[in-house]
Each structure stands twice: as C-alpha cells, then as structure tokens.
Coordinates of C-alpha atoms and ligand atoms in Angstrom, one line a residue:
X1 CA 0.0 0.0 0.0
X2 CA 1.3 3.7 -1.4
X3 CA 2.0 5.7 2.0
X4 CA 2.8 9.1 2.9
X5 CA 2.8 11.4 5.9
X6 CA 0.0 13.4 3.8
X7 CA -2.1 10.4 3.6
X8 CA -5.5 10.3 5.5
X9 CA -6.2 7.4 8.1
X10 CA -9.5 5.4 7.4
X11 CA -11.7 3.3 9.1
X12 CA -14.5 0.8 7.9
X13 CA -17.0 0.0 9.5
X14 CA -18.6 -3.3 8.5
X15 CA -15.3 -3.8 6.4
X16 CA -16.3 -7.7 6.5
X17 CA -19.3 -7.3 4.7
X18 CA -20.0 -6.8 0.7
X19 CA -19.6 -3.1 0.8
X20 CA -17.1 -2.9 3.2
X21 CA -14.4 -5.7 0.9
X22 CA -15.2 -3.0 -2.3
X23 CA -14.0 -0.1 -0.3
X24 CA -10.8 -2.5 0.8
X25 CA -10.2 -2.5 -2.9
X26 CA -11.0 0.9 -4.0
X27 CA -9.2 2.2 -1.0
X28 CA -6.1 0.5 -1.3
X29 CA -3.6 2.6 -3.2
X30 CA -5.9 5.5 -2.9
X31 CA -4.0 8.9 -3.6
X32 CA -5.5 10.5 -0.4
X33 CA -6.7 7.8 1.9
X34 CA -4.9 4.8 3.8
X35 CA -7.0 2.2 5.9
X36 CA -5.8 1.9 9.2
X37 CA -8.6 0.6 10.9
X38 CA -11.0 -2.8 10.4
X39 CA -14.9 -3.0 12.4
X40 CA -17.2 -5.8 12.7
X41 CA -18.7 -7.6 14.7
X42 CA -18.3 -9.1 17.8
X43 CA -17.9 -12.6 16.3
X44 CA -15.2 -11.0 13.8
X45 CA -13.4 -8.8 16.5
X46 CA -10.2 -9.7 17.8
X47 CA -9.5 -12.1 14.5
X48 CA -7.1 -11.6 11.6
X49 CA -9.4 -10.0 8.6
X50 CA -8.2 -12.8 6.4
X51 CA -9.6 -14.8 8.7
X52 CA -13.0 -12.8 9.9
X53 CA -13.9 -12.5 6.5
X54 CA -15.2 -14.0 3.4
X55 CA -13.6 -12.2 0.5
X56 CA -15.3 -13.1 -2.5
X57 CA -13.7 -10.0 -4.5
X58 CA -11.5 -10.6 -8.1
X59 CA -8.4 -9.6 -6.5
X60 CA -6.5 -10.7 -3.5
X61 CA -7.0 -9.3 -0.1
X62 CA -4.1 -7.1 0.2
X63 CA -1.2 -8.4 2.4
X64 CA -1.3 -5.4 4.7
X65 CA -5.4 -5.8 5.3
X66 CA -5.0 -9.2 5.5
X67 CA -3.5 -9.5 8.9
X68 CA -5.3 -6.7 10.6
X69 CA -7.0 -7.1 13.2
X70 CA -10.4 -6.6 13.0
X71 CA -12.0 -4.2 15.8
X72 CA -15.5 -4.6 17.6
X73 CA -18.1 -2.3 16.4
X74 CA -17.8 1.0 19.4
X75 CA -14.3 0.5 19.6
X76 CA -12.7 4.0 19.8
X77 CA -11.1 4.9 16.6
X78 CA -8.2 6.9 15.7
X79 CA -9.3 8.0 12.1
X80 CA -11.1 10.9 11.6
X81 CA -13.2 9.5 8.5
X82 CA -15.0 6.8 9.1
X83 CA -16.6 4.7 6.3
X84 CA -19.6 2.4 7.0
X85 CA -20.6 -0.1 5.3
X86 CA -22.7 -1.6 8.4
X87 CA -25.8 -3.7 8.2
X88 CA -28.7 -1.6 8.8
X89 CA -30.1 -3.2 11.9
X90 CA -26.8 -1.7 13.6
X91 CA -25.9 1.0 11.5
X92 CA -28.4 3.8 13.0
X93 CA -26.8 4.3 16.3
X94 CA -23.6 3.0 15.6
X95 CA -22.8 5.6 13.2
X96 CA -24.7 8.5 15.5
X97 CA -22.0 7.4 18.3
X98 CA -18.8 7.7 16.1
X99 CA -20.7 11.5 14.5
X100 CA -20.7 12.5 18.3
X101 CA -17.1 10.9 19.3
X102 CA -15.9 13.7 16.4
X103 CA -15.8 11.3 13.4
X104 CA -17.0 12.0 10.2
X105 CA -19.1 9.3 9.1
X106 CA -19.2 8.4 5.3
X107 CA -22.1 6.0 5.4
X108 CA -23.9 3.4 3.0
X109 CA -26.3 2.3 5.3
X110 CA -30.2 3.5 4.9
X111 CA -30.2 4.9 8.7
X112 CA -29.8 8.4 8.2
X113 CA -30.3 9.1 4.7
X114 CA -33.5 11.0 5.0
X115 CA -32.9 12.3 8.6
X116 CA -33.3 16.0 8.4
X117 CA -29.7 18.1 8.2
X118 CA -28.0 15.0 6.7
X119 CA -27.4 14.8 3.1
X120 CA -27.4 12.5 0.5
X121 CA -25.0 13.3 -1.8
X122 CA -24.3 12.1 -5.5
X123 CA -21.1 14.5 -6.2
X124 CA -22.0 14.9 -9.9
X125 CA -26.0 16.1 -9.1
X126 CA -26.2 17.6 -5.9
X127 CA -22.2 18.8 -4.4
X128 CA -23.9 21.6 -2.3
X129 CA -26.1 19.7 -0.2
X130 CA -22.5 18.8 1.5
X131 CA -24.1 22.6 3.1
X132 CA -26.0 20.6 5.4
X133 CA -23.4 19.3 7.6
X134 CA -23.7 22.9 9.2
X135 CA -26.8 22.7 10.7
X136 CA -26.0 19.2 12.5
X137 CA -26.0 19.3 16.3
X138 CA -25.0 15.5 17.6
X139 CA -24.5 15.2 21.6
X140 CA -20.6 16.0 21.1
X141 CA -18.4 14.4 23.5
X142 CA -16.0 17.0 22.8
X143 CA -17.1 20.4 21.8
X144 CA -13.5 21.0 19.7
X145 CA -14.3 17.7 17.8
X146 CA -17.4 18.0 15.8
X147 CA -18.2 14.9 13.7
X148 CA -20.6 14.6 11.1
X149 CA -23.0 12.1 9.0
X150 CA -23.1 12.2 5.3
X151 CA -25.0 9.4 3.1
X152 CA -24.9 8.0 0.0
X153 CA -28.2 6.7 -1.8
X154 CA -29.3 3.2 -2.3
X155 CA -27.6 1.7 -5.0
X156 CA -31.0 1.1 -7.3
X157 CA -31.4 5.3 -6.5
X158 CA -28.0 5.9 -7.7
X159 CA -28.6 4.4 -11.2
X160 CA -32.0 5.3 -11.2
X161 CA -30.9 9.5 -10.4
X162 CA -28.1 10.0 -12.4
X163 CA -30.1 8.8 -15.5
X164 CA -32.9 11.5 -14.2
X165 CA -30.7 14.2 -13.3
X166 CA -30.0 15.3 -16.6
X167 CA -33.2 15.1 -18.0
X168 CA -34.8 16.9 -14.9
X169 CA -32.0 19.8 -15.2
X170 CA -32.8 20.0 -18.9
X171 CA -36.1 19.4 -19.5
X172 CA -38.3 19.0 -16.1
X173 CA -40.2 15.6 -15.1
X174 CA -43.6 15.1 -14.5
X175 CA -43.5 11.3 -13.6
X176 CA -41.3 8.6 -13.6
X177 CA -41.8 5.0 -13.3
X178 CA -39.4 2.5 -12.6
X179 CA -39.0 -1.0 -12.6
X180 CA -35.8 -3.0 -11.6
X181 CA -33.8 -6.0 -11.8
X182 CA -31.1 -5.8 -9.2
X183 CA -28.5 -8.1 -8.7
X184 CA -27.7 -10.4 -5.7
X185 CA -24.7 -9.1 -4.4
X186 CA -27.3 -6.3 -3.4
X187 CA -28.3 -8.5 -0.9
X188 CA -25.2 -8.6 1.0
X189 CA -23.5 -11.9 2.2
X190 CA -24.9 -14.7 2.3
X191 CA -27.8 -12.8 0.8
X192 CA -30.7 -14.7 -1.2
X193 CA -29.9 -18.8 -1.1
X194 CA -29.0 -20.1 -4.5
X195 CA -32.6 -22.1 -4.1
X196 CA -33.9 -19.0 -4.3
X197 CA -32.7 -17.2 -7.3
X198 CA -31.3 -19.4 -9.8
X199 CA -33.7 -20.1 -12.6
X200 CA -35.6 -17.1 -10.9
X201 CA -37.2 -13.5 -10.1
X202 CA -38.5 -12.7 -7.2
X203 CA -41.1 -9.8 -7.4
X204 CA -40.0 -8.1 -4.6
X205 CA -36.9 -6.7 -2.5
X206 CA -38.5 -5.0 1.1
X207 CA -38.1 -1.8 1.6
X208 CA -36.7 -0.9 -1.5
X209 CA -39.1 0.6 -3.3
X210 CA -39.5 3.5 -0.7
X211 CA -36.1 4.2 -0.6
X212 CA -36.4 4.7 -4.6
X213 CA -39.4 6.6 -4.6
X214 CA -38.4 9.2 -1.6
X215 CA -34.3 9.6 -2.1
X216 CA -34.7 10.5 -5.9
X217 CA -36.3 13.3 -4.7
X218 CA -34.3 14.6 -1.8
X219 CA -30.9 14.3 -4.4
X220 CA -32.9 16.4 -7.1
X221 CA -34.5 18.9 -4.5
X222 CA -33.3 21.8 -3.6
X223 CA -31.7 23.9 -0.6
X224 CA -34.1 25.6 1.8
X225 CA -33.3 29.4 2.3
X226 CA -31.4 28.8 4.8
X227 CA -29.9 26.0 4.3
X228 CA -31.2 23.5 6.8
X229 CA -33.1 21.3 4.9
X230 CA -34.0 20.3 1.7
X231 CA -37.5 20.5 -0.4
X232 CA -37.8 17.4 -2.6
X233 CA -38.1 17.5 -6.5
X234 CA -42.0 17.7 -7.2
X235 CA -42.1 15.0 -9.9
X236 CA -44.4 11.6 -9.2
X237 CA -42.4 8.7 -8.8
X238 CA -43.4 5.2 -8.6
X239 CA -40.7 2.0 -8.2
X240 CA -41.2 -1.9 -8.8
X241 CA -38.1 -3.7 -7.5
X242 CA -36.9 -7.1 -8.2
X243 CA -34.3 -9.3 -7.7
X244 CA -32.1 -11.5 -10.8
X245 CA -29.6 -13.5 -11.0
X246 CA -26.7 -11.4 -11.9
X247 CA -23.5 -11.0 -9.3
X248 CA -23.3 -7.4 -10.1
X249 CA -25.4 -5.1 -11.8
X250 CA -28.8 -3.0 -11.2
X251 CA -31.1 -2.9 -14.4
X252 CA -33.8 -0.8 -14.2
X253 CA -36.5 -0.4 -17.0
X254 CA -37.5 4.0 -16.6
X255 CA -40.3 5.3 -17.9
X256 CA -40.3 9.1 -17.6
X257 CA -43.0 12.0 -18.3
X258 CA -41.3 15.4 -18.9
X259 CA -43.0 18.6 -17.7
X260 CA -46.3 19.7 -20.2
X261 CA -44.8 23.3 -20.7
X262 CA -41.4 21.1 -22.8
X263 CA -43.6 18.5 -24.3
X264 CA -43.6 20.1 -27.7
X265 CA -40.0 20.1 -28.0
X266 CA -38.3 17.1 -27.0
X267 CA -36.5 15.2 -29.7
X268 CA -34.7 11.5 -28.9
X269 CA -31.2 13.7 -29.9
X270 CA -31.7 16.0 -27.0
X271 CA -32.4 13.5 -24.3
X272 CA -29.3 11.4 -25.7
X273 CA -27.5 14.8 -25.5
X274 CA -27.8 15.3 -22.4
X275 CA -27.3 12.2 -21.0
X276 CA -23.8 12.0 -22.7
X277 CA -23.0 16.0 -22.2
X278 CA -23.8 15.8 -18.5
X279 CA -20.8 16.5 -15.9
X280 CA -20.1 18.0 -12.7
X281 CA -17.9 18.6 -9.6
X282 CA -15.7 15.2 -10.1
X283 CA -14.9 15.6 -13.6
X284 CA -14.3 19.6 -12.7
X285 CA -12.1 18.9 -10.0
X286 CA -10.5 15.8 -11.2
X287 CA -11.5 13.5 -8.1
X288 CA -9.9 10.6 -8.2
X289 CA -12.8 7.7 -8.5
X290 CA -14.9 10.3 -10.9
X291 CA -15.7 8.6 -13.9
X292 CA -14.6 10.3 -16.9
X293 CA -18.2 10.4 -18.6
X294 CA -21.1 10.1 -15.2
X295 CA -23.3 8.8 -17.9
X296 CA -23.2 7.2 -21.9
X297 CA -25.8 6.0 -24.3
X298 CA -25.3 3.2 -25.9
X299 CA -27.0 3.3 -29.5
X300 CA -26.5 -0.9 -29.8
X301 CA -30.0 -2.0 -29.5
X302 CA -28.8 -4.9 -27.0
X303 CA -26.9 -2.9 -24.6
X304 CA -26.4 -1.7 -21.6
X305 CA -25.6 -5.1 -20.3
X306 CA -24.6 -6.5 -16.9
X307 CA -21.9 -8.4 -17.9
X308 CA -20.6 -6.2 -20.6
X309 CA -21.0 -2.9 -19.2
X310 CA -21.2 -2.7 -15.5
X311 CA -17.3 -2.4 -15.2
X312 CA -17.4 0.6 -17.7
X313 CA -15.7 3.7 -16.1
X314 CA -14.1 2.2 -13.4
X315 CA -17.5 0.4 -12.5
X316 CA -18.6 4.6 -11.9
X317 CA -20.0 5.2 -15.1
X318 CA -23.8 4.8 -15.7
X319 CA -24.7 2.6 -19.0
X320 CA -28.6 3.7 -20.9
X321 CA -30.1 2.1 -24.3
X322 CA -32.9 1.6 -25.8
X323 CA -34.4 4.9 -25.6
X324 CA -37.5 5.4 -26.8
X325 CA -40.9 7.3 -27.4
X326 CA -43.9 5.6 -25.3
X327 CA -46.9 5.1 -28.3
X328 CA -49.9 6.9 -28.0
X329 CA -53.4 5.6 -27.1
X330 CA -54.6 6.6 -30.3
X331 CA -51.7 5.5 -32.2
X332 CA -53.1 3.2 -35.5
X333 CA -50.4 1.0 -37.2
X334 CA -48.7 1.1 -39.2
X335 CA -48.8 4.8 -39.2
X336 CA -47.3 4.9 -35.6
X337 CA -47.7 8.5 -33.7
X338 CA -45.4 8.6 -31.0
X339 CA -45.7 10.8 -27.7
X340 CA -43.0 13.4 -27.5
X341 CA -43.9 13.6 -23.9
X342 CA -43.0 10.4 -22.7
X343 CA -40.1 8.1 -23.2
X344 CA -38.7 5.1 -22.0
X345 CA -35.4 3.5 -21.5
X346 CA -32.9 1.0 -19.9
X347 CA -29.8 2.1 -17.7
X348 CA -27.8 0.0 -15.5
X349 CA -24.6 0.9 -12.9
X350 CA -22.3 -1.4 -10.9
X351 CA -24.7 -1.6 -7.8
X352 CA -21.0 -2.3 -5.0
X353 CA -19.0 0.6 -6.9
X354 CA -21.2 3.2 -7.7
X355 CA -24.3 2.3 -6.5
X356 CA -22.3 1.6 -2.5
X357 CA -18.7 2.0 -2.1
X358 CA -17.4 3.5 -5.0
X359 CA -20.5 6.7 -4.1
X360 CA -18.8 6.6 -0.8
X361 CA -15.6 6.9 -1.8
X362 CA -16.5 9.5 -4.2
X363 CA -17.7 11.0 -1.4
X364 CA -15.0 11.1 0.7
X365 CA -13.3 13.2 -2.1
X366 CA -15.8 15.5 -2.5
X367 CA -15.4 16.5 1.1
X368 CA -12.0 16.3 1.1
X369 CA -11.9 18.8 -1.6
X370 CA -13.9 21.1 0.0
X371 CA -11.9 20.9 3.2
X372 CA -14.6 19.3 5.0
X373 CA -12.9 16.1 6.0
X374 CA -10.5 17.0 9.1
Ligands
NAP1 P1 -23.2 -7.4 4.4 O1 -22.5 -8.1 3.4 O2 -24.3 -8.2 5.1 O3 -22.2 -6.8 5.5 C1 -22.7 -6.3 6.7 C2 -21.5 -5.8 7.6 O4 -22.1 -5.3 8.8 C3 -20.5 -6.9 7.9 O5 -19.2 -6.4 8.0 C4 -21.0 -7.3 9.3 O6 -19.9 -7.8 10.1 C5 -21.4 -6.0 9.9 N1 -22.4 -6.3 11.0 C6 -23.5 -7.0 10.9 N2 -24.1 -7.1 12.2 C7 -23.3 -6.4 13.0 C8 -23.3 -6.1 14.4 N3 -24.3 -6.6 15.2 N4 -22.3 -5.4 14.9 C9 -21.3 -4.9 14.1 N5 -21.2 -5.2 12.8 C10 -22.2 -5.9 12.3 O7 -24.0 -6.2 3.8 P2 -23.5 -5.2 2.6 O8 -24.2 -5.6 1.3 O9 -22.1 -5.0 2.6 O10 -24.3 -3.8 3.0 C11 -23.7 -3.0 4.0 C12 -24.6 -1.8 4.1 O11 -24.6 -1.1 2.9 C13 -26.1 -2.1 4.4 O12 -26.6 -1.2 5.3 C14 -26.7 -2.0 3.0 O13 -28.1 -1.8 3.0 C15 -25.9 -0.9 2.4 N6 -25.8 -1.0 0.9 C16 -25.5 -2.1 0.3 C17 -25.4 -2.1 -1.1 C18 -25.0 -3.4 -1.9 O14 -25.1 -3.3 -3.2 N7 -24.6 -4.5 -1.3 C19 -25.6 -1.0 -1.8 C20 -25.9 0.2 -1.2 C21 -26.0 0.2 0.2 P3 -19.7 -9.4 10.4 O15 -19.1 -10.0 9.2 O16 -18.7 -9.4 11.6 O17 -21.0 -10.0 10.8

C-alpha cells in the first residue's frame, strides 16, 4: 500500500461485509486515503481479517489488510473518516456514536439518509447539499471535535438519479416510473440462497421501493433558504423492485413524463445529448474515483448489459439504451404516432461501486476537496 505522511487514516466500519471488501479494494492505493482501521462484529473482532472475513472479490485481499486485526463495532477509533458499510439493523446508532465521538461518518447504510440536516449526496448532481453538515448538532463528546454524517443513496437510487438528473435539469419531469432487476450481491452476504434465485425472479426486494421513490427526490430537490433542509423534486415517482440472478449489476426499465410546458419540443437527440453531455464537480475537479463520462448511451440495440458494461468507467460510469418514445393511445399502425412527452429507457450501474462504495468513496473526495474532512 502507497503511503505518505500526507495520507488520510481510514476506518470501515462493516469492512467484513459486501460493501465494506469493495471499499478494501477501491481504497487501497488510494491517492489520499490509507486504511488503518477494520470494524465488525463481535464474532469477527479480535481475528485476523483474512480470517474474519469472506472475501469473494477478483483480486487478492491485500497483504497489509490481511492481517489486521479486526476491531468490535464502538471501539474507539483513531481516524477521523470513518466509512460504513454496516448492516442496517446496527448501522443507526452506531454511526450516531462515532458522528458525536468527532468522526465523520461516510455511510452506506439506509439509517440516516432521509434524517433531516444530513445529506445524500451524489457529487456529480447535488455537491452543495454537503451545506448541510452545518446545521448538524450530535450530543458532542467533545465540543473541539465536531463529527458529522453524510450518506450515500441506495444503489438502485444511484442508477436510477443519475439517468434522471439530466433530463430533470434540462427538460423538467412530471413522472417517472421505474422497474428494476437488481443483482444479488445487493443483498449482502450470504444474501438470497441459490434455491432462491437461480432459474428465478423474485417480485420483490423490502423496503426498497421506498427508498427509490423518496431519495430521488431529496438528491434532485433543492436547498431551503437557509440552508437547513432540503425540499424534494416535485415529480411523481413510482418504483417496482426485483431481484435477478446477476452478481453485479442494477437494471432498471424507466419510464419518464417530462413537464407539459417542454412536451412540444423534446426530440430522442436531445435527451441522448444530455445524458452524454452531463458532468459535474468530479470531472471539474479531477477526483480521483470520478468517472470520466457520469453517464453514456449506448446506440446498440442490445446494450447496456450487466456483464458487458457494469465495469465501464471504473464500474462509476452509468450505462442507458434503448431509448425510446412511449406510443400513443390513439396511435393506428402502421402509421405509428409517438408521444414526445413520454419516453422510455434502460440504464444499469455497478450496484458495489457506484451504486455503495465506489458513491462513498467519491464522497469522501468530494469533502475532502472542500476541506470538509479534518
Ligand atoms: P453485508 O455483506 O451483510 O455486510 C454487513 C456488515 O455489517 C458486515 O461487515 C458485518 O460484520 C457487519 N455487521 C452485521 N451485524 C453487526 C453487528 N451486530 N455489529 C457490528 N457489525 C455488524 O452487507 P452489505 O451488502 O455489505 O451492505 C452493507 C450496508 O450497505 C447495508 O446497510 C446495506 O443496506 C448498504 N448498501 C449495500 C449495497 C449493496 O449493493 N450491497 C448498496 C448500497 C447500500 P460481520 O461480518 O462481523 O457480521
């Protein structure tokens, strides 16, 4: 592992778990961040990682996280950011405790995403919500050491707002329906049995359509005056989840209504436009995990695809296709007369990179360019 005075030391909490071995990889040999600390749970505390953990990664554990050894979950940390890639049932107040020891918390978990004054940040769509983190009040145990909480969404959200965030900024949405076909790693370990999902889909994943129907909204709203909390993005949106048999890899199937007053006016080129002229802080600033094109459209009328695609970008970038015009009630064949007002398509993202750790990492940079982090 690179190493240098400079370097930031990390903890991750959960570090045994799906989320937490991706942001072992991404981590290691990371320009601004070293891992220096390991969490779990009780029955992995005290134990070698190696041996505490699972890996089921493409790569090798690296030697150095290999023989750590892994600390019990309200241990006290010497890192100031702390990563979490906790299961939910602990997550909550875990992640409160280390915000009020003075750590800033760089969480996956669903906990706090929609708790007022903590935001939920996708760096290329909404970099000044990171504003937020001023308003929060924890129970400090040390008034000079004010820690924080900052989220990242659910991985189906992530795919599901970046494909939206550009047609939102350019056009306006009325409506947007969704339905997905996550993969199992989405599940964390062990996650769905193999009984379960092979030769399968199962019609639905708890709790996850909420989350896709309410964090949308908060990413895309906007700042109140004064910059407490945020009002959520007006449009209708209504979410079908389901879970496949791919490893890695959220599909989702998004059928969007743009905003009456632009119906007129919105041509297939435009909407492909700006998907694939969309940008923001990360490319700007050069962060280290940004993808180098947020989102693409493939014009192959079999693509995105899991397999193919989900590595694209460093497993950051977002993958649509098959974009098209919804038909009309009225429409007679074979004289077909589209809708301009509502389209469909098919995007997919790497649900562990940037639909978990990869967001969180990207994250982590964002704040650390804007001197948030110490
Ligand atoms: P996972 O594979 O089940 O890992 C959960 C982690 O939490 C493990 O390290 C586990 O440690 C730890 N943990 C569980 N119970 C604990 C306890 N009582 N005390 C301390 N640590 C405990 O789950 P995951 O898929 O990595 O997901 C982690 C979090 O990220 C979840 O909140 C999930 O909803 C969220 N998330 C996941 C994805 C995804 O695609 N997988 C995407 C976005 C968000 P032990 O190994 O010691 O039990």
């Amino acid at each position: 592992m690179r190493y240098n005075k400079d370097m930031i030391s990390v903890a991750i909490l959960g570090a045994t778990g799906m989320v937490g071995q991706k942001l072992i990889q991404l981590l290691t040999d990371h320009p601004y961040f070293t891992i220096t600390e390991l969490v779990a749970s009780k029955k992995s505390s005290g134990r070698a990682y190696k041996d505490a953990c699972t890996w089921l990664q493409n790569t090798p554990i690296p030697s150095d996280i290999a023989t750590m050894t892994v600390k019990e979950l309200y241990s006290p940390l010497k890192s100031i950011p702390v990563f979490s890639g906790l299961d939910s049932s602990v997550a909550g107040d875990a992640e409160t405790h280390y915000a009020s020891m003075g750590h800033t918390v760089i969480s996956n978990a669903k906990n706090h995403r929609m708790d007022t004054g903590v935001p939920l940040i996708i760096p290329e769509i909404n970099p000044h919500h990171a504003d937020l983190i001023a308003t929060q009040d924890f129970l400090y145990q040390d008034a000079n050491k004010k820690g924080c909480i900052i989220t990242n969404p659910n991985c189906a959200t992530i795919v599901a707002s970046l494909a939206l965030a550009p047609l939102y900024a350019r056009f306006g949405l009325e409506s947007v329906y969704i339905t997905s076909m996550q993969a199992i790693s989405g599940a964390g370990y062990p996650g769905v049995s193999s009984m379960e999902i092979i030769d399968n889909v199962i019609p639905y994943i708890a709790d996850e359509e909420e989350k896709l129907e309410s964090e949308a909204k908060k990413i895309l709203g906007s700042l109140s005056k004064n910059n407490t909390d945020i009002i959520p993005a007006p449009f209708a949106m209504h979410a079908l989840c389901t879970r496949v048999p791919v490893i890695d890899g959220h599909s989702l199937h998004i059928i969007v209504e743009f905003s009456s007053d632009s119906s007129n006016t919105i041509s297939e080129e435009a909407i492909i436009d700006a998907w694939n002229t969309f940008t923001g802080t990360p490319q700007v600033q050069a962060l280290p995990l940004a993808p180098t094109q947020p989102v693409l459209y493939f014009s192959q009328k079999n693509r995105p695809q899991p397999r193919l695609d989900r590595d694209r970008d460093k497993g950051m970038g977002i993958c649509i296709g098959r974009l098209k015009p919804c038909r009309r009630k009225t429409e007679v064949l074979p004289k077909p007369s589209h809708s301009t007002k509502h389209y469909s398509f098919f995007a997919l993202g790497h649900n562990t990179i940037r639909g978990a750790a990869g967001a969180a990492v990207l994250n982590a940079e964002l704040l650390h360019h804007k001197r948030l982090l110490t």
